[in-house]
């Protein structure tokens, strides 16, 4: 048999299982065969992957497409993703009427995206909760997000007037009816933040560390306890997204027990690599804030022992001009799609000695499992042929001009990371090679919408 493509003689990384030398044969966009190092195969194209890792293509579980340029973000940000080894992404979609807006937003993604994509629904009103079973079934969405940071006056400033603990609990009760349903929550006690923020502003503070001081880690941890406790009572899985503090993870460890609804944890690459004292100024403003080195180390322990389920980028592709004029007015969030994998390899594998299969688990297999994403996240016959080939010794220095994003800056600009993608493949077709987007993929984007579990509601 002549295959379409063979990745030959590489170190195949099986998430949380190990690494095995061999080759992967692809046909019609699927994995057709896994070959031992003693086996060979005929193919239209054979790529020598000797001394390189072959990982499942990353699935970024946490992005904000549309926060840069609503008209073109799917195009630009999918290119940035491809450079970084990301072959699928999940992005948060929210509007006043999800049933009316989701279809057109999906169509825009299908027209522009180079990589596959799916949605989490942002739940901000009682209407969203009431219509959730219907919209989840129609669009194949199994995951929603509740924004506890937008309660009260903070939410009203953004047009959200119905976010409270009652909305959270109602969302949990509805989500448990969805096959594979999970409720993700942004955990920060916004009602207490002014107690810290107002004196700091009056003192004239205008630096990156003050963002952590005005929303300290225990305000996240308090919300983590509440969400986890509500999840247990509602019998609904919860996911604490972008966890930033050691105390929050400790609470989850203490609350997990057999027989209760699962508590999943996501952290982000910036909470594993940057601190509130990193010399990046206002570029480092993000919610929740960057914390201490102690928090960074505790989160890495959570990656190592499996307490943390997934890692995302929390990618926000705004322009540099939005990161000022002071810390209080600067926009929160920053780009990260194209740099997530090199950061995790540099900080996790090279610096801390984690096995590469652990990194693969939190960036692919666990994401696919948590969000009911079919045919992705693992390396096995019949799965989508989504891969990233990584040179573990290749160093890159982050330059925003080469990231292909709508955003024109990076909190990592000028930093060098060891271990980076040299080829990204989606369903057997090359998207990018050594940081350069493939010309055919650029001209003919082939990203597809990820339709997830759409079975009958419980």
Tab-separated table of C-alpha atoms in Angstrom:
chain	number	residue	atom	x	y	z
A	1	UNK	CA	0.000	0.000	0.000
A	2	UNK	CA	1.150	3.535	-0.720
A	3	UNK	CA	0.222	5.958	2.053
A	4	UNK	CA	-0.309	9.696	1.658
A	5	UNK	CA	2.286	10.643	4.269
A	6	UNK	CA	4.678	8.911	6.647
A	7	UNK	CA	6.441	10.530	9.581
A	8	UNK	CA	9.431	8.207	9.726
A	9	UNK	CA	11.794	7.120	12.488
A	10	UNK	CA	10.616	9.605	15.099
A	11	UNK	CA	10.148	9.429	18.849
A	12	UNK	CA	6.377	8.954	19.029
A	13	UNK	CA	4.927	10.537	22.176
A	14	UNK	CA	1.894	8.752	23.578
A	15	UNK	CA	0.228	11.010	26.186
A	16	UNK	CA	0.904	9.745	29.718
A	17	UNK	CA	2.025	6.378	28.318
A	18	UNK	CA	5.547	6.814	27.058
A	19	UNK	CA	7.723	7.381	24.021
A	20	UNK	CA	8.420	4.786	21.335
A	21	UNK	CA	10.644	5.006	18.261
A	22	UNK	CA	8.742	4.317	15.072
A	23	UNK	CA	6.816	5.740	12.140
A	24	UNK	CA	3.266	6.966	11.595
A	25	UNK	CA	1.494	6.371	8.290
A	26	UNK	CA	-1.445	8.541	7.220
A	27	UNK	CA	-4.168	8.057	4.653
A	28	UNK	CA	-7.180	10.268	3.856
A	29	UNK	CA	-6.542	12.483	6.878
A	30	UNK	CA	-6.464	9.628	9.388
A	31	UNK	CA	-3.783	7.589	11.103
A	32	UNK	CA	-3.568	4.425	8.995
A	33	UNK	CA	-0.733	2.531	10.690
A	34	UNK	CA	1.786	2.736	13.517
A	35	UNK	CA	5.029	1.119	12.444
A	36	UNK	CA	7.901	-0.123	14.564
A	37	UNK	CA	11.428	1.141	13.934
A	38	UNK	CA	12.105	-2.074	11.988
A	39	UNK	CA	9.204	-1.508	9.596
A	40	UNK	CA	9.124	0.712	6.521
A	41	UNK	CA	6.326	1.889	4.250
A	42	UNK	CA	5.766	3.426	0.849
A	43	UNK	CA	4.217	6.885	0.744
A	44	UNK	CA	3.728	9.845	-1.530
A	45	UNK	CA	5.725	11.829	1.015
A	46	UNK	CA	8.090	10.594	3.713
A	47	UNK	CA	9.394	13.005	6.336
A	48	UNK	CA	12.454	11.965	8.326
A	49	UNK	CA	11.760	12.646	12.009
A	50	UNK	CA	14.901	11.079	13.434
A	51	UNK	CA	15.825	12.559	16.861
A	52	UNK	CA	12.530	14.461	16.947
A	53	UNK	CA	9.391	14.038	19.011
A	54	UNK	CA	6.060	13.404	17.299
A	55	UNK	CA	3.230	14.631	19.543
A	56	UNK	CA	-0.506	14.736	18.956
A	57	UNK	CA	-1.406	18.176	17.641
A	58	UNK	CA	-2.138	20.484	20.550
A	59	UNK	CA	-5.731	21.363	21.407
A	60	UNK	CA	-5.732	24.751	23.098
A	61	UNK	CA	-8.733	24.666	25.461
A	62	UNK	CA	-8.782	28.390	26.245
A	63	UNK	CA	-8.735	31.137	23.608
A	64	UNK	CA	-10.621	34.355	22.922
A	65	UNK	CA	-11.027	34.581	19.171
A	66	UNK	CA	-12.689	37.844	18.165
A	67	UNK	CA	-11.110	39.936	20.930
A	68	UNK	CA	-8.557	41.343	18.473
A	69	UNK	CA	-10.211	41.803	15.104
A	70	UNK	CA	-13.690	40.345	15.065
A	71	UNK	CA	-13.575	40.218	11.266
A	72	UNK	CA	-10.265	38.381	10.793
A	73	UNK	CA	-9.214	36.723	14.061
A	74	UNK	CA	-10.005	33.211	12.887
A	75	UNK	CA	-7.613	33.754	9.995
A	76	UNK	CA	-4.699	35.371	11.803
A	77	UNK	CA	-4.878	33.489	15.078
A	78	UNK	CA	-5.172	30.078	13.436
A	79	UNK	CA	-1.945	30.866	11.575
A	80	UNK	CA	-0.247	31.757	14.843
A	81	UNK	CA	-1.578	28.530	16.329
A	82	UNK	CA	-0.166	26.482	13.471
A	83	UNK	CA	3.289	27.975	13.973
A	84	UNK	CA	3.123	26.844	17.596
A	85	UNK	CA	1.959	23.274	16.972
A	86	UNK	CA	-1.699	23.868	17.840
A	87	UNK	CA	-4.018	22.014	15.444
A	88	UNK	CA	-7.334	22.647	17.253
A	89	UNK	CA	-8.619	25.311	19.586
A	90	UNK	CA	-11.613	25.920	21.795
A	91	UNK	CA	-12.817	29.498	22.044
A	92	UNK	CA	-15.404	31.224	24.209
A	93	UNK	CA	-18.492	32.453	22.439
A	94	UNK	CA	-20.952	34.722	24.165
A	95	UNK	CA	-23.753	36.965	22.981
A	96	UNK	CA	-27.192	38.034	24.136
A	97	UNK	CA	-28.766	35.264	22.048
A	98	UNK	CA	-26.534	32.231	21.532
A	99	UNK	CA	-29.060	30.482	19.312
A	100	UNK	CA	-28.906	33.354	16.804
A	101	UNK	CA	-25.178	34.184	16.916
A	102	UNK	CA	-23.483	30.790	17.059
A	103	UNK	CA	-24.271	29.712	13.497
A	104	UNK	CA	-22.797	32.804	11.808
A	105	UNK	CA	-19.723	32.704	14.087
A	106	UNK	CA	-19.165	29.062	13.180
A	107	UNK	CA	-19.472	29.913	9.476
A	108	UNK	CA	-16.838	32.618	9.814
A	109	UNK	CA	-14.484	30.135	11.430
A	110	UNK	CA	-15.119	27.560	8.721
A	111	UNK	CA	-14.299	30.139	6.059
A	112	UNK	CA	-11.128	31.487	7.676
A	113	UNK	CA	-9.516	29.050	10.103
A	114	UNK	CA	-6.485	26.947	9.198
A	115	UNK	CA	-7.077	24.699	12.210
A	116	UNK	CA	-10.098	22.953	13.688
A	117	UNK	CA	-12.105	24.839	16.290
A	118	UNK	CA	-14.945	24.445	18.762
A	119	UNK	CA	-16.911	26.608	21.175
A	120	UNK	CA	-17.553	27.004	24.868
A	121	UNK	CA	-20.731	28.972	25.563
A	122	UNK	CA	-20.428	31.997	27.845
A	123	UNK	CA	-23.374	31.933	30.270
A	124	UNK	CA	-24.203	35.442	31.438
A	125	UNK	CA	-28.012	35.485	31.759
A	126	UNK	CA	-31.042	33.463	32.793
A	127	UNK	CA	-31.979	33.178	29.095
A	128	UNK	CA	-28.704	31.380	28.431
A	129	UNK	CA	-29.407	28.923	31.232
A	130	UNK	CA	-32.998	28.299	30.164
A	131	UNK	CA	-32.057	27.664	26.524
A	132	UNK	CA	-28.840	25.767	27.226
A	133	UNK	CA	-30.119	22.226	26.486
A	134	UNK	CA	-31.485	23.369	23.128
A	135	UNK	CA	-28.418	25.347	22.035
A	136	UNK	CA	-26.046	22.641	23.278
A	137	UNK	CA	-27.863	20.033	21.218
A	138	UNK	CA	-28.099	22.224	18.117
A	139	UNK	CA	-24.436	23.196	18.001
A	140	UNK	CA	-22.804	20.183	19.642
A	141	UNK	CA	-21.427	22.164	22.587
A	142	UNK	CA	-20.797	20.353	25.880
A	143	UNK	CA	-19.039	23.089	27.860
A	144	UNK	CA	-20.064	26.446	29.286
A	145	UNK	CA	-18.339	29.157	31.269
A	146	UNK	CA	-19.630	31.305	34.111
A	147	UNK	CA	-17.754	34.521	34.904
A	148	UNK	CA	-17.831	35.140	38.655
A	149	UNK	CA	-15.574	38.131	38.085
A	150	UNK	CA	-18.499	39.879	36.408
A	151	UNK	CA	-20.796	39.952	39.399
A	152	UNK	CA	-22.340	43.192	40.656
A	153	UNK	CA	-20.858	46.531	39.635
A	154	UNK	CA	-17.997	44.893	37.737
A	155	UNK	CA	-20.442	43.021	35.512
A	156	UNK	CA	-22.812	45.944	35.114
A	157	UNK	CA	-19.956	47.994	33.646
A	158	UNK	CA	-19.742	45.401	30.864
A	159	UNK	CA	-23.497	45.033	30.451
A	160	UNK	CA	-23.900	41.885	32.586
A	161	UNK	CA	-26.592	42.318	35.214
A	162	UNK	CA	-27.687	38.758	36.001
A	163	UNK	CA	-24.444	37.081	37.077
A	164	UNK	CA	-24.593	35.853	40.672
A	165	UNK	CA	-24.321	32.620	42.631
A	166	UNK	CA	-27.874	31.721	41.661
A	167	UNK	CA	-26.989	31.870	37.967
A	168	UNK	CA	-23.939	29.698	38.635
A	169	UNK	CA	-25.961	27.040	40.431
A	170	UNK	CA	-28.703	27.093	37.796
A	171	UNK	CA	-26.072	26.622	35.081
A	172	UNK	CA	-24.677	23.626	36.954
A	173	UNK	CA	-28.133	22.045	37.171
A	174	UNK	CA	-28.684	22.522	33.438
A	175	UNK	CA	-25.205	21.446	32.349
A	176	UNK	CA	-25.480	18.135	34.147
A	177	UNK	CA	-28.288	17.235	31.696
A	178	UNK	CA	-25.885	17.542	28.754
A	179	UNK	CA	-23.967	14.367	27.850
A	180	UNK	CA	-20.383	15.140	28.788
A	181	UNK	CA	-21.409	18.517	30.209
A	182	UNK	CA	-18.909	20.548	32.223
A	183	UNK	CA	-19.101	24.055	33.695
A	184	UNK	CA	-15.926	26.131	33.626
A	185	UNK	CA	-15.677	29.094	35.983
A	186	UNK	CA	-13.511	32.193	36.200
A	187	UNK	CA	-12.804	32.347	39.928
A	188	UNK	CA	-12.085	35.761	41.480
A	189	UNK	CA	-14.040	37.364	44.294
A	190	UNK	CA	-14.624	40.701	42.632
A	191	UNK	CA	-16.668	41.997	45.562
A	192	UNK	CA	-13.583	42.021	47.813
A	193	UNK	CA	-11.100	43.386	45.261
A	194	UNK	CA	-12.001	47.063	45.968
A	195	UNK	CA	-10.920	46.612	49.599
A	196	UNK	CA	-7.379	46.173	48.310
A	197	UNK	CA	-7.561	48.145	45.077
A	198	UNK	CA	-8.794	51.511	46.330
A	199	UNK	CA	-5.950	52.152	48.839
A	200	UNK	CA	-3.372	51.003	46.291
A	201	UNK	CA	-4.698	53.425	43.690
A	202	UNK	CA	-4.793	56.228	46.236
A	203	UNK	CA	-1.147	55.501	47.053
A	204	UNK	CA	-0.273	56.095	43.407
A	205	UNK	CA	0.847	52.554	42.665
A	206	UNK	CA	1.359	51.926	38.946
A	207	UNK	CA	3.363	48.743	38.453
A	208	UNK	CA	2.768	45.119	37.519
A	209	UNK	CA	3.038	43.682	41.071
A	210	UNK	CA	0.132	45.853	42.222
A	211	UNK	CA	-2.240	43.885	39.991
A	212	UNK	CA	-1.535	40.804	42.110
A	213	UNK	CA	-1.822	42.807	45.314
A	214	UNK	CA	-5.274	44.181	44.402
A	215	UNK	CA	-6.584	40.675	43.676
A	216	UNK	CA	-4.535	38.315	45.857
A	217	UNK	CA	-4.570	34.566	45.367
A	218	UNK	CA	-6.934	33.838	48.242
A	219	UNK	CA	-9.734	35.686	46.392
A	220	UNK	CA	-9.378	33.098	43.638
A	221	UNK	CA	-9.145	30.282	46.188
A	222	UNK	CA	-12.350	31.348	47.950
A	223	UNK	CA	-14.253	31.173	44.676
A	224	UNK	CA	-12.638	27.821	43.856
A	225	UNK	CA	-14.059	26.384	47.069
A	226	UNK	CA	-17.516	27.778	46.342
A	227	UNK	CA	-17.603	26.490	42.774
A	228	UNK	CA	-16.322	23.051	43.764
A	229	UNK	CA	-18.841	22.799	46.610
A	230	UNK	CA	-21.706	23.862	44.354
A	231	UNK	CA	-20.560	21.340	41.756
A	232	UNK	CA	-20.755	18.585	44.331
A	233	UNK	CA	-24.263	19.581	45.401
A	234	UNK	CA	-25.458	19.950	41.800
A	235	UNK	CA	-23.733	16.695	40.804
A	236	UNK	CA	-22.103	18.448	37.850
A	237	UNK	CA	-18.415	18.372	36.809
A	238	UNK	CA	-16.672	21.722	37.170
A	239	UNK	CA	-13.503	23.062	35.608
A	240	UNK	CA	-11.495	25.788	37.313
A	241	UNK	CA	-10.024	27.653	34.354
A	242	UNK	CA	-6.746	29.611	34.316
A	243	UNK	CA	-5.861	28.656	37.901
A	244	UNK	CA	-3.082	30.903	39.141
A	245	UNK	CA	-2.463	30.256	42.835
A	246	UNK	CA	-0.977	27.505	44.986
A	247	UNK	CA	-3.762	27.922	47.544
A	248	UNK	CA	-6.430	27.282	44.913
A	249	UNK	CA	-4.793	24.013	43.899
A	250	UNK	CA	-4.471	22.949	47.518
A	251	UNK	CA	-8.206	23.461	48.008
A	252	UNK	CA	-9.003	21.297	44.988
A	253	UNK	CA	-6.702	18.555	46.245
A	254	UNK	CA	-8.537	18.574	49.581
A	255	UNK	CA	-12.033	18.548	48.035
A	256	UNK	CA	-11.526	15.769	45.515
A	257	UNK	CA	-12.892	12.443	46.699
A	258	UNK	CA	-14.410	9.284	45.205
A	259	UNK	CA	-18.088	9.459	44.372
A	260	UNK	CA	-18.417	13.210	43.952
A	261	UNK	CA	-18.643	15.138	40.682
A	262	UNK	CA	-15.167	15.722	39.228
A	263	UNK	CA	-13.200	18.925	39.792
A	264	UNK	CA	-10.994	19.620	36.787
A	265	UNK	CA	-8.218	22.208	36.794
A	266	UNK	CA	-6.788	24.206	33.920
A	267	UNK	CA	-3.808	26.482	34.202
A	268	UNK	CA	-2.098	28.534	31.499
A	269	UNK	CA	1.405	28.753	30.120
A	270	UNK	CA	1.951	32.227	31.581
A	271	UNK	CA	1.183	31.046	35.122
A	272	UNK	CA	3.892	28.427	34.584
A	273	UNK	CA	6.545	30.812	33.312
A	274	UNK	CA	5.971	34.416	34.444
A	275	UNK	CA	5.533	36.102	37.821
A	276	UNK	CA	4.246	39.445	39.027
A	277	UNK	CA	7.888	40.553	39.187
A	278	UNK	CA	8.801	39.557	35.630
A	279	UNK	CA	10.309	42.639	33.917
A	280	UNK	CA	7.532	43.006	31.351
A	281	UNK	CA	5.574	45.930	32.774
A	282	UNK	CA	1.973	46.497	31.744
A	283	UNK	CA	2.235	43.780	29.084
A	284	UNK	CA	1.857	41.303	31.960
A	285	UNK	CA	-1.575	42.469	33.086
A	286	UNK	CA	-3.965	39.513	32.996
A	287	UNK	CA	-6.919	38.156	34.986
A	288	UNK	CA	-6.320	36.415	37.322
A	289	UNK	CA	-2.983	38.166	37.917
A	290	UNK	CA	0.484	36.746	37.569
A	291	UNK	CA	1.555	35.548	41.009
A	292	UNK	CA	4.762	34.561	42.841
A	293	UNK	CA	7.462	32.040	42.002
A	294	UNK	CA	6.040	29.876	44.789
A	295	UNK	CA	2.746	29.740	42.913
A	296	UNK	CA	4.536	28.888	39.652
A	297	UNK	CA	6.359	26.006	41.333
A	298	UNK	CA	3.176	24.688	42.960
A	299	UNK	CA	1.368	24.671	39.620
A	300	UNK	CA	4.227	22.731	38.043
A	301	UNK	CA	3.895	20.197	40.854
A	302	UNK	CA	0.240	19.918	39.861
A	303	UNK	CA	1.249	19.231	36.262
A	304	UNK	CA	3.741	16.599	37.379
A	305	UNK	CA	1.414	14.636	39.652
A	306	UNK	CA	-1.749	14.963	37.549
A	307	UNK	CA	-3.654	17.346	39.819
A	308	UNK	CA	-3.887	19.780	36.904
A	309	UNK	CA	-5.947	18.439	34.024
A	310	UNK	CA	-5.223	20.767	31.105
A	311	UNK	CA	-3.062	23.717	30.052
A	312	UNK	CA	-4.210	26.500	27.727
A	313	UNK	CA	-2.980	29.849	26.492
A	314	UNK	CA	-5.910	32.177	27.376
A	315	UNK	CA	-4.957	33.819	24.082
A	316	UNK	CA	-6.188	37.416	23.667
A	317	UNK	CA	-4.922	39.009	20.417
A	318	UNK	CA	-5.247	42.717	21.152
A	319	UNK	CA	-2.750	45.389	20.139
A	320	UNK	CA	0.119	46.752	22.232
A	321	UNK	CA	-1.588	50.144	22.338
A	322	UNK	CA	-4.291	48.665	24.601
A	323	UNK	CA	-1.736	47.834	27.323
A	324	UNK	CA	-1.717	51.288	28.891
A	325	UNK	CA	-1.463	54.148	29.615
A	326	UNK	CA	-1.234	52.773	33.176
A	327	UNK	CA	-1.789	49.455	34.913
A	328	UNK	CA	-5.347	50.390	35.886
A	329	UNK	CA	-6.512	51.254	32.360
A	330	UNK	CA	-4.472	48.664	30.446
A	331	UNK	CA	-6.454	45.816	28.899
A	332	UNK	CA	-6.134	42.412	30.559
A	333	UNK	CA	-4.760	39.416	28.701
A	334	UNK	CA	-2.190	38.849	25.981
A	335	UNK	CA	-1.393	36.527	23.052
A	336	UNK	CA	-0.029	33.033	23.687
A	337	UNK	CA	-1.185	30.545	21.046
A	338	UNK	CA	2.079	30.454	19.130
A	339	UNK	CA	4.357	30.225	22.163
A	340	UNK	CA	2.573	27.781	24.506
A	341	UNK	CA	4.381	24.597	23.458
A	342	UNK	CA	7.959	25.977	23.490
A	343	UNK	CA	7.307	27.442	26.944
A	344	UNK	CA	6.010	24.147	28.327
A	345	UNK	CA	8.912	22.174	26.874
A	346	UNK	CA	11.532	24.670	28.064
A	347	UNK	CA	10.095	25.152	31.548
A	348	UNK	CA	8.688	21.665	32.073
A	349	UNK	CA	10.931	19.211	30.258
A	350	UNK	CA	14.318	20.906	30.082
A	351	UNK	CA	14.191	22.913	33.305
A	352	UNK	CA	12.208	20.585	35.598
A	353	UNK	CA	12.696	17.157	34.051
A	354	UNK	CA	9.062	16.335	33.337
A	355	UNK	CA	8.521	13.638	30.702
A	356	UNK	CA	7.346	14.943	27.355
A	357	UNK	CA	4.393	12.522	27.493
A	358	UNK	CA	3.062	14.472	30.497
A	359	UNK	CA	3.135	17.688	28.475
A	360	UNK	CA	1.325	15.885	25.652
A	361	UNK	CA	-1.390	14.725	28.044
A	362	UNK	CA	-2.289	18.165	29.400
A	363	UNK	CA	-2.232	19.751	25.945
A	364	UNK	CA	-4.009	17.082	23.893
A	365	UNK	CA	-5.411	13.855	25.350
A	366	UNK	CA	-6.876	15.385	28.502
A	367	UNK	CA	-8.409	18.269	26.547
A	368	UNK	CA	-10.087	15.887	24.098
A	369	UNK	CA	-11.404	13.745	26.954
A	370	UNK	CA	-12.688	16.628	29.071
A	371	UNK	CA	-14.495	18.348	26.216
A	372	UNK	CA	-15.737	15.231	24.379
A	373	UNK	CA	-13.739	16.040	21.244
A	374	UNK	CA	-13.941	13.080	18.861
A	375	UNK	CA	-10.952	11.516	17.056
A	376	UNK	CA	-8.323	13.832	18.514
A	377	UNK	CA	-5.777	13.973	21.305
A	378	UNK	CA	-4.332	10.476	20.964
A	379	UNK	CA	-2.065	8.639	18.537
A	380	UNK	CA	-3.877	5.542	17.326
A	381	UNK	CA	-5.137	4.024	14.089
A	382	UNK	CA	-8.365	5.732	13.005
A	383	UNK	CA	-7.700	8.999	14.827
A	384	UNK	CA	-7.340	12.306	12.974
A	385	UNK	CA	-3.809	12.679	11.631
A	386	UNK	CA	-3.039	15.810	13.674
A	387	UNK	CA	0.600	16.069	14.739
A	388	UNK	CA	3.338	18.427	15.787
A	389	UNK	CA	6.926	17.391	15.147
A	390	UNK	CA	9.261	18.923	17.716
A	391	UNK	CA	13.013	19.338	17.756
A	392	UNK	CA	13.778	19.166	21.486
A	393	UNK	CA	17.018	21.116	21.014
A	394	UNK	CA	15.810	23.813	18.628
A	395	UNK	CA	15.853	27.226	20.303
A	396	UNK	CA	13.555	30.080	19.351
A	397	UNK	CA	13.630	33.697	20.427
A	398	UNK	CA	10.134	35.161	20.522
A	399	UNK	CA	9.572	37.909	17.963
A	400	UNK	CA	5.986	39.189	17.643
A	401	UNK	CA	6.628	40.060	13.994
A	402	UNK	CA	6.909	36.349	13.163
A	403	UNK	CA	3.868	35.170	15.135
A	404	UNK	CA	1.257	35.927	12.419
A	405	UNK	CA	-1.168	37.208	15.077
A	406	UNK	CA	-3.339	40.320	14.870
A	407	UNK	CA	-1.583	41.253	18.095
A	408	UNK	CA	1.707	43.080	17.644
A	409	UNK	CA	3.402	42.198	20.930
A	410	UNK	CA	4.141	39.301	23.273
A	411	UNK	CA	4.883	39.212	26.994
A	412	UNK	CA	7.694	36.840	25.983
A	413	UNK	CA	9.265	39.008	23.298
A	414	UNK	CA	13.038	38.659	23.324
A	415	UNK	CA	12.940	35.515	25.490
A	416	UNK	CA	14.543	32.303	24.234
A	417	UNK	CA	13.010	28.852	24.706
A	418	UNK	CA	14.564	25.467	23.989
A	419	UNK	CA	12.375	22.880	22.246
A	420	UNK	CA	10.061	24.017	19.476
A	421	UNK	CA	7.885	22.795	16.593
A	422	UNK	CA	9.438	22.144	13.199
A	423	UNK	CA	6.270	20.896	11.480
A	424	UNK	CA	2.545	21.085	12.228
A	425	UNK	CA	0.128	18.717	10.489
A	426	UNK	CA	-3.677	18.771	10.412
A	427	UNK	CA	-5.431	15.680	9.058
A	428	UNK	CA	-2.315	14.700	7.130
A	429	UNK	CA	-1.611	18.117	5.587
A	430	UNK	CA	1.255	20.398	6.585
A	431	UNK	CA	0.215	23.730	8.080
A	432	UNK	CA	3.593	25.161	9.068
A	433	UNK	CA	7.292	24.282	8.895
A	434	UNK	CA	9.927	25.754	11.224
A	435	UNK	CA	7.838	28.772	12.099
A	436	UNK	CA	6.614	29.525	8.579
A	437	UNK	CA	3.003	29.001	7.502
A	438	UNK	CA	2.615	26.715	4.487
A	439	UNK	CA	1.635	28.662	1.365
A	440	UNK	CA	-1.108	26.224	0.322
A	441	UNK	CA	-2.598	26.110	3.812
A	442	UNK	CA	-2.563	29.898	3.921
A	443	UNK	CA	-4.326	30.128	0.575
A	444	UNK	CA	-6.799	27.325	1.231
A	445	UNK	CA	-7.583	27.170	4.974
A	446	UNK	CA	-9.179	23.839	5.820
A	447	UNK	CA	-10.198	24.185	9.466
A	448	UNK	CA	-13.412	22.450	10.497
A	449	UNK	CA	-15.912	23.079	13.261
A	450	UNK	CA	-15.694	20.513	16.059
A	451	UNK	CA	-19.190	19.125	16.606
A	452	UNK	CA	-19.197	17.374	19.950
A	453	UNK	CA	-21.625	15.147	21.814
A	454	UNK	CA	-25.104	16.022	20.549
A	455	UNK	CA	-27.013	13.049	21.967
A	456	UNK	CA	-30.297	13.178	23.835
A	457	UNK	CA	-30.315	15.218	27.016
A	458	UNK	CA	-30.483	13.400	30.301
